[in-house]
Short mmCIF file of C-alpha atoms in Angstrom, two decimals:
data_model
loop_
_atom_site.label_atom_id
_atom_site.label_comp_id
_atom_site.label_asym_id
_atom_site.label_seq_id
_atom_site.Cartn_x
_atom_site.Cartn_y
_atom_site.Cartn_z
CA MET A 1 39.30 17.47 -66.61
CA THR A 2 36.19 17.50 -68.67
CA GLU A 3 33.71 20.26 -68.73
CA GLN A 4 31.08 18.09 -67.09
CA ALA A 5 33.49 17.13 -64.28
CA PHE A 6 34.37 20.82 -63.81
CA ILE A 7 30.69 21.79 -63.61
CA THR A 8 30.04 18.90 -61.19
CA GLN A 9 32.99 20.01 -59.06
CA GLN A 10 31.69 23.61 -59.04
CA PHE A 11 28.21 22.40 -58.01
CA GLN A 12 29.74 20.32 -55.21
CA MET A 13 31.73 23.35 -53.99
CA MET A 14 28.61 25.52 -54.12
CA HIS A 15 26.68 22.78 -52.35
CA GLU A 16 29.34 22.63 -49.57
CA ARG A 17 29.31 26.42 -49.27
CA LEU A 18 25.51 26.43 -49.00
CA GLU A 19 25.68 23.69 -46.35
CA ASN A 20 28.27 25.75 -44.41
CA ILE A 21 26.12 28.86 -44.72
CA GLN A 22 23.06 26.89 -43.59
CA ARG A 23 24.97 25.37 -40.63
CA ASP A 24 26.35 28.78 -39.61
CA GLY A 25 22.89 30.34 -39.98
CA SER A 26 21.36 27.59 -37.88
CA GLU A 27 24.03 28.09 -35.21
CA ARG A 28 23.46 31.88 -35.21
CA GLY A 29 19.70 31.34 -35.02
CA ARG A 30 20.11 28.93 -32.10
CA ARG A 31 22.36 31.39 -30.23
CA LEU A 32 19.88 34.18 -30.96
CA TRP A 33 17.00 32.09 -29.58
CA GLU A 34 19.07 31.28 -26.48
CA LYS A 35 19.79 34.99 -25.93
CA LEU A 36 16.11 35.84 -26.40
CA GLY A 37 15.15 33.13 -23.92
CA GLU A 38 17.69 34.47 -21.42
CA GLN A 39 16.38 38.01 -21.89
CA ASP A 40 12.84 36.72 -21.36
CA ARG A 41 13.89 35.10 -18.08
CA MET A 42 15.67 38.31 -17.01
CA LEU A 43 12.58 40.40 -17.81
CA ALA A 44 10.42 38.01 -15.81
CA MET A 45 12.81 38.30 -12.84
CA LEU A 46 12.86 42.10 -13.13
CA ASP A 47 9.08 42.18 -13.32
CA ASP A 48 8.84 40.05 -10.18
CA ARG A 49 11.39 42.21 -8.34
CA THR A 50 9.60 45.39 -9.42
CA ARG A 51 6.26 44.00 -8.25
CA ARG A 52 7.74 43.08 -4.85
CA MET A 53 9.37 46.52 -4.55
CA GLU A 54 6.02 48.20 -5.28
CA GLN A 55 4.41 46.12 -2.54
CA VAL A 56 7.13 47.12 -0.07
CA VAL A 57 6.85 50.80 -0.98
CA SER A 58 3.05 50.80 -0.79
CA GLY A 59 3.32 49.07 2.61
CA HIS A 60 5.44 51.95 3.87
CA GLN A 61 3.04 54.61 2.60
CA ALA A 62 1.11 54.69 5.90
CA GLN A 63 4.36 55.24 7.80
CA MET A 64 5.40 57.99 5.40
CA ASP A 65 2.03 59.70 5.90
CA GLU A 66 2.52 59.49 9.68
CA ILE A 67 6.00 61.02 9.36
CA ASP A 68 4.56 63.86 7.27
CA LYS A 69 1.93 64.50 9.97
CA MET A 70 4.68 64.59 12.61
CA ARG A 71 6.65 67.08 10.52
CA VAL A 72 3.64 69.36 10.27
CA ALA A 73 3.04 69.06 14.02
CA ALA A 74 6.70 69.80 14.77
CA ARG A 75 6.64 72.81 12.48
CA GLY A 76 3.51 74.09 14.28
CA ALA A 77 5.11 73.47 17.68
CA GLY A 78 8.20 75.38 16.57
CA GLN A 79 6.11 78.34 15.47
CA ALA A 80 4.14 78.25 18.72
CA GLY A 81 7.42 78.12 20.66
CA ARG A 82 8.77 81.16 18.82
CA PHE A 83 5.52 83.02 19.44
CA MET A 84 5.64 82.18 23.15
CA LEU A 85 9.29 83.25 23.31
CA VAL A 86 8.46 86.63 21.76
CA ILE A 87 5.48 87.15 24.06
CA GLY A 88 7.44 86.02 27.13
CA GLY A 89 10.40 88.22 26.25
CA SER A 90 8.15 91.20 25.66
CA LEU A 91 6.32 90.61 28.95
CA LEU A 92 9.58 90.27 30.84
CA SER A 93 10.88 93.48 29.26
CA PHE A 94 7.66 95.30 30.16
CA ILE A 95 7.85 94.08 33.77
CA ALA A 96 11.49 95.17 34.02
CA TRP A 97 10.56 98.57 32.60
CA VAL A 98 7.66 98.97 35.05
CA TYR A 99 9.92 97.97 37.95
CA THR A 100 12.55 100.49 36.86
CA ILE A 101 9.98 103.26 36.44
CA SER A 102 8.35 102.48 39.78
CA ASP A 103 11.74 102.45 41.50
CA HIS A 104 12.57 105.86 40.02
CA LEU A 105 9.12 107.20 40.93
CA LEU A 106 9.50 106.03 44.52
CA GLU A 107 12.91 107.61 44.74
CA TRP A 108 11.51 110.85 43.33
CA LEU A 109 8.57 110.79 45.77
CA ARG A 110 10.94 110.19 48.70
CA TRP A 111 13.04 113.07 47.57
CA LEU A 112 9.95 115.29 47.35
CA ILE A 113 8.79 114.24 50.78
CA ARG A 114 12.15 115.05 52.35
CA LYS A 115 12.12 118.56 51.01
#
């Protein structure tokens, strides 16, 4: 094999290697572009889903405000109920005490009258 044939053969091998590298690079680039396109579609879907979810949540805000108002009203009613229970219990205890005292006083007065 002559030196010129050897150099030509080496250039052909390098040319084939470069073509393989270029083909592989093109294939990798194509796959990368496909993945980027798929990610772009996924981001668009996520953006749409997020936008719809925000609309649903903002639509429920009025209901959530109403529930908060009901909670406050229920808390106030519970406090009023406890207050009324304390007052009612105290009043009932006072009435029972007065009845007991009056019963004892009447008994004492009857005893005094008999003597």
